[in-house]
């Protein structure tokens, strides 16, 4: 049955109608991805009304293609200009932008784009192969296990720390404290909201992430002057596009691990896209021969998050199709689109309609590859933005980012938050505190508390005495012990040689 | 010198951007107030007095505010109406998602908008009443003063069990050692109905576990067997039963038999009503899912009647009914706003005494600590 459904899905690619809507989705997704801060949610919600009048084989491939390639487009802006094209592209900023500043824009772009395609291919293959298991895996998880999955993400705070681990943990802790502002779902208490309804839901992710990352970089660029990349180094750097693409295969362990991590995170509802990218980045740093160079412009720091960005999509799609539970924020809209075209998510999507599910997975794969090819052909031209003088580029970036922050919720307070977190980002950069750790703490803090409270109420103080939870606890310990044990091993080898 | 100039320009541009964007904001930020604010005075129509409502709505775009993020049932209903609005009026309608404060931000926005008829909201009238009287933070509206255009798809609540438990009815449920009932937050409609039902039915072994981020998380927990019961709409019970996650409802919070669950008992069948518990019973019936469209208080009556007429005309369109059916398993059952008003008034009458406070106490008593 699985094989028949797969064959049927492949044969549906003979339809010109499917190709038309998929290509339309690719172009729209790339444009929305390249425009900074706009993101997938806005793109999908703009097209949702049109789905009313479409059939499933028109509307769903359109939306799937948009959702898949939006991160590919976002990688371009992130690497070249230093603004995350979408929030999950933030992890790519850490090494992608420094590579552009060093005159290696081409290599960074090549690696980022190829990583997107690689992540999508691995994720699609895993999704198709594991269809019978995914449902069982998700249904076996409990809130207790979620506590430790989130804790594993928090464990990477220490890994993300460059230089002082204490500073990294302080940043992460500050991020977690900020995440606690707002209405607490379990107790019904509003914390630190000062009776302001905006703070009732806590700070939104977009103004926090963009403020922390973008404003310090813009100010640094404005103060430094010149352009993002020096002209001579830039021209030499652009020839590295294909070198960057090959880097993905040279660092295939990083690429594969990142894609798998992202696929697993994507399957689990409630964890979130940014966790996948930052955990993949943290893992790449852990296994690197030169972890101390991460954040200064290393190619694995681009490969890992971009593999994760596309890698999580198929996992999230599978959970959405099979359970009717959205695997990500964008999948909420995808669920709505399914309703609009008359499909009911659930076990039927993995049995009676398995061919349609496979079609959507293949659309994700093909769209990603086609999107990457289009971006490769445009890369040389788009990359010239790195040569635009700072005095022109910085106000433009600032305005576009501000408009993007406001456009998300049409909320003035988002802009104020953007400025406040921008100021915080400047201070963190000046005193060498770890900004990614703050963002990761912000994303995970509330999630950890929510799941912990629930787990305690459901299972009491010994809620963790479950096989799945104990396995995850062991994995967390391995995360912490990996770095020190690697150092011990290397020291031991060094002593043995002497 | 250049560096200082650059920084100065940067700060200037940022400041100008903030200023420009702040001037673009239409509605003022709502000030928190424990009591509802008075309705705004009606604004004069922007068009010449001779323009009929039909002409007015043909020439001006209506903004339909959804107080939740895109993709949910309410958002779907808003987009459904927006897509068929041109067919019945020749005009345009755009949907804007304005989430925040559990839906309070968007509702405040509709309440405080200019009373020219060009701003409507989509939500649930039951939620508007609950938010106001159950003490939700930041409420600036008076649910009695909204002008209701109409609603459809009224769906009562049901107490349902996980497919993983052995109990199939209320009596068997009472025999269970402990039953955990999932809810989102302690003031949500599921928690309100749960608190009331557990009291009316004497289910002392049932405890409420609040804290699930959303209904889909509760449904997943039900399917996993992590919680043993919850409160869902009858349509949601059907979806979950189809997935093998939920059993037929053990009790329906309704006064009429439901076609989806003809064998499930009604609340009135299993509860002995007394003067002491009548208010709780009435309040539980008032909490149901529905898709309601409402307008800013103070809008010209002619425009309101026009809106209501066009809404009802729209619901009769075959295309509308077919599109609505894709998301709604039960009957469409559209109602005009003037049919809705007595229901809203009755619910407010129940909630505005000390009933809301007593329900809060019931819920607090049942929450797992």
Tab-separated table of N, CA and C in Angstrom, chain A residues 45 48-49 51-54 138-144 146 183-188 190 193 195-197 200-201 215 218-219 222-226 269-270 322-326 332-333 335-336 339-342 344-347 391 394-395 398-399 402-403 406 409-413 415-416 418-419 450 454 457-458, chain B residues 2-3 6-7 9-10 13-14 17-19 21-22 24-25 29-30 32 69-73 75-76 79-80 83-84 96-102 104-105 108 136-139 164 180 184-187 208-214 216-217 219-220 223-227 239 242-243 245 323 326-327 364 367-369:
chain	number	residue	atom	x	y	z
A	45	UNK	N	-1.037	33.470	5.255
A	45	UNK	CA	-2.348	34.058	5.579
A	45	UNK	C	-2.849	34.947	4.443
A	48	UNK	N	-4.404	32.457	1.952
A	48	UNK	CA	-5.466	31.583	2.475
A	48	UNK	C	-6.835	31.867	1.851
A	49	UNK	N	-7.230	33.140	1.710
A	49	UNK	CA	-8.557	33.386	1.132
A	49	UNK	C	-8.737	32.791	-0.260
A	51	UNK	N	-7.642	30.027	-1.333
A	51	UNK	CA	-7.744	28.567	-1.291
A	51	UNK	C	-9.199	28.113	-1.350
A	52	UNK	N	-10.091	28.985	-0.917
A	52	UNK	CA	-11.516	28.686	-0.960
A	52	UNK	C	-11.956	28.120	-2.288
A	53	UNK	N	-11.442	28.755	-3.344
A	53	UNK	CA	-11.942	28.401	-4.666
A	53	UNK	C	-11.078	27.346	-5.355
A	54	UNK	N	-10.125	26.762	-4.629
A	54	UNK	CA	-9.204	25.808	-5.268
A	54	UNK	C	-9.515	24.373	-4.889
A	138	UNK	N	4.639	9.902	18.145
A	138	UNK	CA	4.044	11.108	18.728
A	138	UNK	C	3.037	10.748	19.811
A	139	UNK	N	2.285	9.671	19.591
A	139	UNK	CA	1.271	9.298	20.583
A	139	UNK	C	1.884	8.721	21.850
A	140	UNK	N	3.104	8.214	21.778
A	140	UNK	CA	3.753	7.646	22.957
A	140	UNK	C	4.347	8.723	23.866
A	141	UNK	N	4.631	9.878	23.284
A	141	UNK	CA	5.234	10.943	24.093
A	141	UNK	C	4.251	11.453	25.122
A	142	UNK	N	4.760	11.888	26.254
A	142	UNK	CA	3.926	12.487	27.294
A	142	UNK	C	4.477	13.862	27.650
A	143	UNK	N	3.703	14.605	28.423
A	143	UNK	CA	4.146	15.925	28.862
A	143	UNK	C	5.465	15.806	29.623
A	144	UNK	N	5.617	14.745	30.393
A	144	UNK	CA	6.863	14.536	31.148
A	144	UNK	C	8.057	14.488	30.204
A	146	UNK	N	8.204	15.838	27.278
A	146	UNK	CA	8.366	17.171	26.700
A	146	UNK	C	9.226	18.048	27.610
A	183	UNK	N	0.722	36.222	30.910
A	183	UNK	CA	-0.313	35.448	31.577
A	183	UNK	C	0.145	34.006	31.724
A	184	UNK	N	0.108	33.505	32.966
A	184	UNK	CA	0.550	32.143	33.213
A	184	UNK	C	-0.666	31.236	33.093
A	185	UNK	N	-0.601	30.351	32.122
A	185	UNK	CA	-1.770	29.548	31.753
A	185	UNK	C	-2.244	28.646	32.897
A	186	UNK	N	-1.305	28.104	33.661
A	186	UNK	CA	-1.661	27.098	34.662
A	186	UNK	C	-2.360	27.738	35.854
A	187	UNK	N	-1.820	28.826	36.351
A	187	UNK	CA	-2.374	29.449	37.552
A	187	UNK	C	-3.344	30.572	37.229
A	188	UNK	N	-3.336	31.054	35.994
A	188	UNK	CA	-4.213	32.162	35.634
A	188	UNK	C	-3.749	33.506	36.165
A	190	UNK	N	-1.359	36.909	35.974
A	190	UNK	CA	-0.608	37.734	35.020
A	190	UNK	C	0.663	38.228	35.705
A	193	UNK	N	2.888	42.246	34.030
A	193	UNK	CA	2.214	42.838	32.880
A	193	UNK	C	1.891	44.308	33.117
A	195	UNK	N	-0.606	45.657	34.126
A	195	UNK	CA	-1.955	45.922	33.605
A	195	UNK	C	-1.964	46.355	32.150
A	196	UNK	N	-0.924	46.015	31.424
A	196	UNK	CA	-0.871	46.358	30.007
A	196	UNK	C	-1.238	45.120	29.198
A	197	UNK	N	-2.262	45.243	28.374
A	197	UNK	CA	-2.755	44.055	27.666
A	197	UNK	C	-1.740	43.517	26.670
A	200	UNK	N	0.280	40.940	28.305
A	200	UNK	CA	-0.518	39.793	28.727
A	200	UNK	C	-0.055	38.506	28.057
A	201	UNK	N	0.307	38.619	26.781
A	201	UNK	CA	0.799	37.445	26.046
A	201	UNK	C	2.325	37.381	26.038
A	215	UNK	N	19.695	45.354	15.501
A	215	UNK	CA	20.098	46.722	15.874
A	215	UNK	C	21.584	46.827	16.195
A	218	UNK	N	23.448	46.796	12.859
A	218	UNK	CA	23.259	48.024	12.072
A	218	UNK	C	24.078	49.157	12.671
A	219	UNK	N	24.064	49.251	13.976
A	219	UNK	CA	24.826	50.334	14.613
A	219	UNK	C	26.323	50.149	14.369
A	222	UNK	N	26.976	51.186	10.858
A	222	UNK	CA	26.875	52.640	10.696
A	222	UNK	C	28.128	53.327	11.250
A	223	UNK	N	28.600	52.814	12.369
A	223	UNK	CA	29.783	53.419	12.995
A	223	UNK	C	31.033	53.116	12.172
A	224	UNK	N	31.117	51.886	11.687
A	224	UNK	CA	32.305	51.451	10.917
A	224	UNK	C	32.368	52.175	9.578
A	225	UNK	N	31.175	52.355	8.941
A	225	UNK	CA	31.152	52.973	7.615
A	225	UNK	C	31.551	51.980	6.538
A	226	UNK	N	31.779	52.472	5.341
A	226	UNK	CA	32.168	51.598	4.232
A	226	UNK	C	30.975	50.795	3.765
A	269	UNK	N	4.876	18.149	18.309
A	269	UNK	CA	4.131	19.410	18.360
A	269	UNK	C	4.520	20.209	19.601
A	270	UNK	N	4.594	21.498	19.438
A	270	UNK	CA	4.771	22.377	20.599
A	270	UNK	C	6.189	22.794	20.886
A	322	UNK	N	-1.254	13.735	9.970
A	322	UNK	CA	-1.646	12.475	10.608
A	322	UNK	C	-2.525	12.690	11.835
A	323	UNK	N	-2.261	13.761	12.549
A	323	UNK	CA	-2.957	13.930	13.821
A	323	UNK	C	-3.893	15.122	13.829
A	324	UNK	N	-3.771	16.000	12.838
A	324	UNK	CA	-4.563	17.219	12.885
A	324	UNK	C	-4.059	18.171	13.946
A	325	UNK	N	-2.850	17.920	14.433
A	325	UNK	CA	-2.242	18.795	15.430
A	325	UNK	C	-1.129	19.557	14.725
A	326	UNK	N	-1.195	20.876	14.694
A	326	UNK	CA	-0.171	21.607	13.930
A	326	UNK	C	1.202	21.436	14.544
A	332	UNK	N	-0.578	25.665	11.421
A	332	UNK	CA	-1.943	26.027	11.829
A	332	UNK	C	-2.702	26.519	10.597
A	333	UNK	N	-2.022	27.329	9.798
A	333	UNK	CA	-2.640	27.836	8.577
A	333	UNK	C	-2.819	26.720	7.562
A	335	UNK	N	-3.422	23.662	8.243
A	335	UNK	CA	-4.615	22.914	8.706
A	335	UNK	C	-5.878	23.615	8.232
A	336	UNK	N	-5.891	24.950	8.373
A	336	UNK	CA	-7.057	25.716	7.922
A	336	UNK	C	-7.258	25.516	6.421
A	339	UNK	N	-8.924	22.290	5.683
A	339	UNK	CA	-10.385	22.393	5.910
A	339	UNK	C	-11.051	23.059	4.731
A	340	UNK	N	-10.402	24.113	4.235
A	340	UNK	CA	-10.998	24.874	3.143
A	340	UNK	C	-11.165	24.035	1.881
A	341	UNK	N	-10.259	23.108	1.646
A	341	UNK	CA	-10.371	22.282	0.433
A	341	UNK	C	-11.102	20.981	0.717
A	342	UNK	N	-11.653	20.859	1.928
A	342	UNK	CA	-12.508	19.719	2.222
A	342	UNK	C	-11.800	18.476	2.725
A	344	UNK	N	-9.956	16.280	5.822
A	344	UNK	CA	-9.910	16.198	7.280
A	344	UNK	C	-8.607	15.530	7.681
A	345	UNK	N	-7.748	16.230	8.404
A	345	UNK	CA	-6.510	15.575	8.839
A	345	UNK	C	-6.826	14.489	9.849
A	346	UNK	N	-5.986	13.493	9.876
A	346	UNK	CA	-6.206	12.388	10.789
A	346	UNK	C	-5.650	11.109	10.196
A	347	UNK	N	-5.947	9.986	10.819
A	347	UNK	CA	-5.392	8.708	10.350
A	347	UNK	C	-5.695	8.427	8.872
A	391	UNK	N	26.053	54.130	4.583
A	391	UNK	CA	25.208	55.306	4.841
A	391	UNK	C	23.885	55.207	4.089
A	394	UNK	N	22.144	51.249	5.898
A	394	UNK	CA	21.689	51.123	7.288
A	394	UNK	C	20.311	51.749	7.510
A	395	UNK	N	20.033	52.985	7.028
A	395	UNK	CA	18.672	53.476	7.253
A	395	UNK	C	17.615	52.638	6.525
A	398	UNK	N	17.037	49.563	8.550
A	398	UNK	CA	16.324	49.912	9.776
A	398	UNK	C	14.843	50.127	9.513
A	399	UNK	N	14.541	50.822	8.436
A	399	UNK	CA	13.132	51.093	8.124
A	399	UNK	C	12.420	49.806	7.744
A	402	UNK	N	11.875	47.781	10.841
A	402	UNK	CA	10.843	48.381	11.697
A	402	UNK	C	9.453	48.120	11.123
A	403	UNK	N	9.321	48.293	9.818
A	403	UNK	CA	8.024	48.051	9.186
A	403	UNK	C	7.644	46.574	9.328
A	406	UNK	N	6.417	45.922	12.827
A	406	UNK	CA	5.072	46.467	13.027
A	406	UNK	C	4.032	45.658	12.270
A	409	UNK	N	1.908	42.374	13.838
A	409	UNK	CA	0.687	42.414	14.637
A	409	UNK	C	0.031	43.785	14.637
A	410	UNK	N	0.586	44.716	13.854
A	410	UNK	CA	0.104	46.106	13.833
A	410	UNK	C	0.013	46.650	15.241
A	411	UNK	N	1.054	46.424	15.984
A	411	UNK	CA	1.043	46.785	17.391
A	411	UNK	C	2.224	47.717	17.647
A	412	UNK	N	1.922	48.923	18.121
A	412	UNK	CA	2.972	49.897	18.400
A	412	UNK	C	3.957	49.376	19.427
A	413	UNK	N	3.447	48.619	20.379
A	413	UNK	CA	4.322	48.108	21.436
A	413	UNK	C	5.390	47.162	20.897
A	415	UNK	N	7.095	47.709	18.257
A	415	UNK	CA	8.198	48.587	17.877
A	415	UNK	C	8.985	49.037	19.105
A	416	UNK	N	8.245	49.344	20.154
A	416	UNK	CA	8.916	49.764	21.386
A	416	UNK	C	9.772	48.611	21.913
A	418	UNK	N	11.056	46.253	20.157
A	418	UNK	CA	12.172	46.127	19.205
A	418	UNK	C	13.314	47.061	19.616
A	419	UNK	N	12.969	48.299	19.949
A	419	UNK	CA	13.995	49.263	20.342
A	419	UNK	C	14.620	48.877	21.681
A	450	UNK	N	5.731	25.757	31.364
A	450	UNK	CA	4.392	25.250	31.046
A	450	UNK	C	4.358	23.728	31.165
A	454	UNK	N	2.575	21.309	34.141
A	454	UNK	CA	1.614	20.301	33.703
A	454	UNK	C	2.073	18.909	34.138
A	457	UNK	N	1.541	18.311	37.790
A	457	UNK	CA	0.134	18.121	38.147
A	457	UNK	C	-0.401	16.786	37.663
A	458	UNK	N	0.122	16.330	36.539
A	458	UNK	CA	-0.375	15.073	35.981
A	458	UNK	C	0.263	13.868	36.654
B	2	UNK	N	32.451	61.559	10.495
B	2	UNK	CA	31.466	60.769	9.757
B	2	UNK	C	30.737	59.791	10.687
B	3	UNK	N	31.503	59.210	11.604
B	3	UNK	CA	30.901	58.205	12.496
B	3	UNK	C	29.819	58.856	13.351
B	6	UNK	N	26.881	59.535	11.251
B	6	UNK	CA	26.171	58.297	10.926
B	6	UNK	C	25.285	57.872	12.083
B	7	UNK	N	25.819	57.928	13.280
B	7	UNK	CA	25.025	57.524	14.440
B	7	UNK	C	23.846	58.469	14.612
B	9	UNK	N	22.327	60.173	12.283
B	9	UNK	CA	21.338	59.887	11.238
B	9	UNK	C	20.548	58.637	11.592
B	10	UNK	N	21.252	57.654	12.101
B	10	UNK	CA	20.614	56.387	12.488
B	10	UNK	C	19.523	56.626	13.522
B	13	UNK	N	16.569	58.610	11.986
B	13	UNK	CA	15.708	57.797	11.125
B	13	UNK	C	14.833	56.877	11.966
B	14	UNK	N	15.415	56.289	12.980
B	14	UNK	CA	14.646	55.398	13.853
B	14	UNK	C	13.527	56.167	14.527
B	17	UNK	N	10.830	56.998	12.009
B	17	UNK	CA	10.051	55.799	11.669
B	17	UNK	C	9.027	55.523	12.755
B	18	UNK	N	9.467	55.600	13.997
B	18	UNK	CA	8.550	55.335	15.108
B	18	UNK	C	7.430	56.370	15.119
B	19	UNK	N	7.789	57.604	14.857
B	19	UNK	CA	6.778	58.660	14.852
B	19	UNK	C	5.767	58.437	13.742
B	21	UNK	N	4.999	55.689	12.198
B	21	UNK	CA	4.179	54.505	12.443
B	21	UNK	C	3.201	54.742	13.569
B	22	UNK	N	3.575	55.527	14.563
B	22	UNK	CA	2.637	55.784	15.655
B	22	UNK	C	1.493	56.635	15.168
B	24	UNK	N	0.199	56.363	12.333
B	24	UNK	CA	-0.637	55.512	11.491
B	24	UNK	C	-1.603	54.687	12.301
B	25	UNK	N	-1.375	54.538	13.598
B	25	UNK	CA	-2.230	53.675	14.418
B	25	UNK	C	-3.575	54.354	14.580
B	29	UNK	N	-4.536	52.914	22.427
B	29	UNK	CA	-4.269	51.735	23.253
B	29	UNK	C	-5.307	51.685	24.361
B	30	UNK	N	-5.936	50.541	24.571
B	30	UNK	CA	-6.985	50.477	25.598
B	30	UNK	C	-6.410	50.635	26.991
B	32	UNK	N	-6.598	49.873	30.880
B	32	UNK	CA	-7.232	48.809	31.662
B	32	UNK	C	-8.248	49.393	32.630
B	69	UNK	N	-5.300	34.390	16.211
B	69	UNK	CA	-4.368	34.295	15.082
B	69	UNK	C	-5.019	33.544	13.927
B	70	UNK	N	-4.440	33.692	12.757
B	70	UNK	CA	-5.001	33.079	11.546
B	70	UNK	C	-4.980	31.563	11.653
B	71	UNK	N	-5.976	30.933	11.068
B	71	UNK	CA	-5.972	29.482	10.936
B	71	UNK	C	-7.012	28.743	11.759
B	72	UNK	N	-7.592	29.367	12.768
B	72	UNK	CA	-8.541	28.635	13.607
B	72	UNK	C	-9.965	28.698	13.050
B	73	UNK	N	-10.913	28.146	13.810
B	73	UNK	CA	-12.307	28.105	13.370
B	73	UNK	C	-12.927	29.483	13.209
B	75	UNK	N	-11.312	32.309	12.613
B	75	UNK	CA	-10.658	32.918	11.448
B	75	UNK	C	-11.286	32.397	10.170
B	76	UNK	N	-11.544	31.103	10.140
B	76	UNK	CA	-12.181	30.484	8.970
B	76	UNK	C	-13.548	31.110	8.715
B	79	UNK	N	-13.220	34.577	7.249
B	79	UNK	CA	-12.788	34.541	5.836
B	79	UNK	C	-13.910	34.042	4.932
B	80	UNK	N	-14.711	33.159	5.490
B	80	UNK	CA	-15.873	32.662	4.734
B	80	UNK	C	-16.808	33.826	4.411
B	83	UNK	N	-15.295	36.311	1.962
B	83	UNK	CA	-15.194	35.893	0.557
B	83	UNK	C	-16.558	35.966	-0.138
B	84	UNK	N	-17.666	35.859	0.620
B	84	UNK	CA	-18.993	35.928	-0.005
B	84	UNK	C	-19.639	37.295	0.129
B	96	UNK	N	-8.730	41.032	9.324
B	96	UNK	CA	-7.494	41.403	10.047
B	96	UNK	C	-7.432	40.591	11.324
B	97	UNK	N	-6.318	39.923	11.519
B	97	UNK	CA	-6.131	39.174	12.759
B	97	UNK	C	-5.494	40.096	13.798
B	98	UNK	N	-6.122	40.183	14.925
B	98	UNK	CA	-5.613	41.048	15.988
B	98	UNK	C	-5.641	40.245	17.285
B	99	UNK	N	-4.683	39.332	17.389
B	99	UNK	CA	-4.693	38.474	18.572
B	99	UNK	C	-4.035	39.200	19.737
B	100	UNK	N	-4.252	38.639	20.906
B	100	UNK	CA	-3.636	39.224	22.096
B	100	UNK	C	-4.621	39.225	23.252
B	101	UNK	N	-4.102	38.952	24.446
B	101	UNK	CA	-4.941	38.984	25.632
B	101	UNK	C	-6.056	37.960	25.610
B	102	UNK	N	-5.811	36.851	24.927
B	102	UNK	CA	-6.832	35.804	24.868
B	102	UNK	C	-8.059	36.228	24.073
B	104	UNK	N	-9.071	39.419	23.886
B	104	UNK	CA	-9.605	40.683	24.432
B	104	UNK	C	-9.170	41.876	23.577
B	105	UNK	N	-7.926	41.860	23.099
B	105	UNK	CA	-7.427	43.000	22.307
B	105	UNK	C	-8.294	43.277	21.095
B	108	UNK	N	-11.729	44.589	22.054
B	108	UNK	CA	-11.622	45.997	22.472
B	108	UNK	C	-11.555	46.897	21.247
B	136	UNK	N	-11.678	38.678	33.186
B	136	UNK	CA	-10.524	38.643	32.272
B	136	UNK	C	-9.863	40.025	32.273
B	137	UNK	N	-8.538	40.026	32.276
B	137	UNK	CA	-7.800	41.292	32.362
B	137	UNK	C	-7.930	42.095	31.074
B	138	UNK	N	-8.038	43.382	31.226
B	138	UNK	CA	-7.938	44.276	30.066
B	138	UNK	C	-9.227	44.473	29.302
B	139	UNK	N	-10.332	43.929	29.782
B	139	UNK	CA	-11.603	44.055	29.052
B	139	UNK	C	-12.085	45.491	29.127
B	164	UNK	N	-9.122	5.646	26.025
B	164	UNK	CA	-8.248	4.723	26.763
B	164	UNK	C	-8.822	4.327	28.135
B	180	UNK	N	-8.633	12.923	35.614
B	180	UNK	CA	-8.028	14.229	35.347
B	180	UNK	C	-8.708	14.818	34.111
B	184	UNK	N	-7.572	24.660	29.301
B	184	UNK	CA	-6.513	25.615	28.949
B	184	UNK	C	-6.209	26.462	30.184
B	185	UNK	N	-6.918	27.537	30.390
B	185	UNK	CA	-6.651	28.309	31.602
B	185	UNK	C	-7.889	28.298	32.511
B	186	UNK	N	-7.718	28.678	33.779
B	186	UNK	CA	-8.836	28.537	34.734
B	186	UNK	C	-10.075	29.380	34.386
B	187	UNK	N	-9.932	30.350	33.440
B	187	UNK	CA	-11.115	31.151	33.086
B	187	UNK	C	-11.635	30.817	31.690
B	208	UNK	N	-9.510	19.193	37.822
B	208	UNK	CA	-9.212	19.969	36.613
B	208	UNK	C	-7.707	20.228	36.536
B	209	UNK	N	-7.145	19.979	35.354
B	209	UNK	CA	-5.726	20.262	35.119
B	209	UNK	C	-5.636	21.376	34.079
B	210	UNK	N	-5.474	22.630	34.510
B	210	UNK	CA	-5.335	23.716	33.544
B	210	UNK	C	-3.886	23.807	33.091
B	211	UNK	N	-3.657	24.544	32.017
B	211	UNK	CA	-2.282	24.788	31.585
B	211	UNK	C	-1.981	24.317	30.176
B	212	UNK	N	-2.910	23.616	29.529
B	212	UNK	CA	-2.648	23.231	28.142
B	212	UNK	C	-2.717	24.490	27.269
B	213	UNK	N	-1.766	24.609	26.346
B	213	UNK	CA	-1.718	25.842	25.543
B	213	UNK	C	-2.980	26.065	24.701
B	214	UNK	N	-3.574	24.982	24.188
B	214	UNK	CA	-4.736	25.151	23.322
B	214	UNK	C	-5.568	23.876	23.272
B	216	UNK	N	-6.130	21.875	20.795
B	216	UNK	CA	-5.499	20.758	20.088
B	216	UNK	C	-4.540	20.006	21.017
B	217	UNK	N	-3.905	20.719	21.950
B	217	UNK	CA	-3.025	20.049	22.919
B	217	UNK	C	-3.841	19.193	23.879
B	219	UNK	N	-6.705	17.805	23.164
B	219	UNK	CA	-7.183	16.645	22.408
B	219	UNK	C	-6.081	15.602	22.256
B	220	UNK	N	-4.867	16.056	22.043
B	220	UNK	CA	-3.733	15.124	21.930
B	220	UNK	C	-3.525	14.393	23.253
B	223	UNK	N	-6.124	11.785	23.609
B	223	UNK	CA	-5.814	10.628	22.774
B	223	UNK	C	-4.708	9.764	23.350
B	224	UNK	N	-3.767	10.407	24.021
B	224	UNK	CA	-2.648	9.659	24.617
B	224	UNK	C	-3.072	8.972	25.917
B	225	UNK	N	-4.190	9.416	26.484
B	225	UNK	CA	-4.628	8.880	27.769
B	225	UNK	C	-4.001	9.581	28.952
B	226	UNK	N	-3.313	10.690	28.680
B	226	UNK	CA	-2.660	11.449	29.737
B	226	UNK	C	-3.701	12.114	30.640
B	227	UNK	N	-4.785	12.556	30.031
B	227	UNK	CA	-5.955	13.003	30.783
B	227	UNK	C	-7.110	12.061	30.444
B	239	UNK	N	-14.775	14.486	15.807
B	239	UNK	CA	-13.459	14.399	15.151
B	239	UNK	C	-12.533	13.492	15.942
B	242	UNK	N	-13.495	9.837	15.720
B	242	UNK	CA	-13.076	9.272	14.427
B	242	UNK	C	-11.600	8.879	14.472
B	243	UNK	N	-10.804	9.607	15.254
B	243	UNK	CA	-9.373	9.284	15.366
B	243	UNK	C	-9.146	8.177	16.382
B	245	UNK	N	-9.703	8.640	19.641
B	245	UNK	CA	-9.181	9.291	20.841
B	245	UNK	C	-10.246	9.483	21.913
B	323	UNK	N	-19.148	25.739	1.386
B	323	UNK	CA	-17.842	26.082	1.980
B	323	UNK	C	-17.907	25.943	3.495
B	326	UNK	N	-17.563	22.377	4.892
B	326	UNK	CA	-16.231	21.759	4.902
B	326	UNK	C	-15.624	21.809	6.296
B	327	UNK	N	-16.016	22.822	7.048
B	327	UNK	CA	-15.399	22.963	8.368
B	327	UNK	C	-16.365	22.625	9.495
B	364	UNK	N	-11.595	26.848	41.245
B	364	UNK	CA	-10.402	26.862	42.107
B	364	UNK	C	-10.361	25.635	42.998
B	367	UNK	N	-9.117	22.476	41.009
B	367	UNK	CA	-7.849	22.451	40.272
B	367	UNK	C	-6.835	21.590	41.006
B	368	UNK	N	-6.120	20.776	40.270
B	368	UNK	CA	-5.049	19.960	40.844
B	368	UNK	C	-3.909	20.876	41.253
B	369	UNK	N	-3.433	20.738	42.463
B	369	UNK	CA	-2.323	21.613	42.931
B	369	UNK	C	-1.010	20.837	42.871
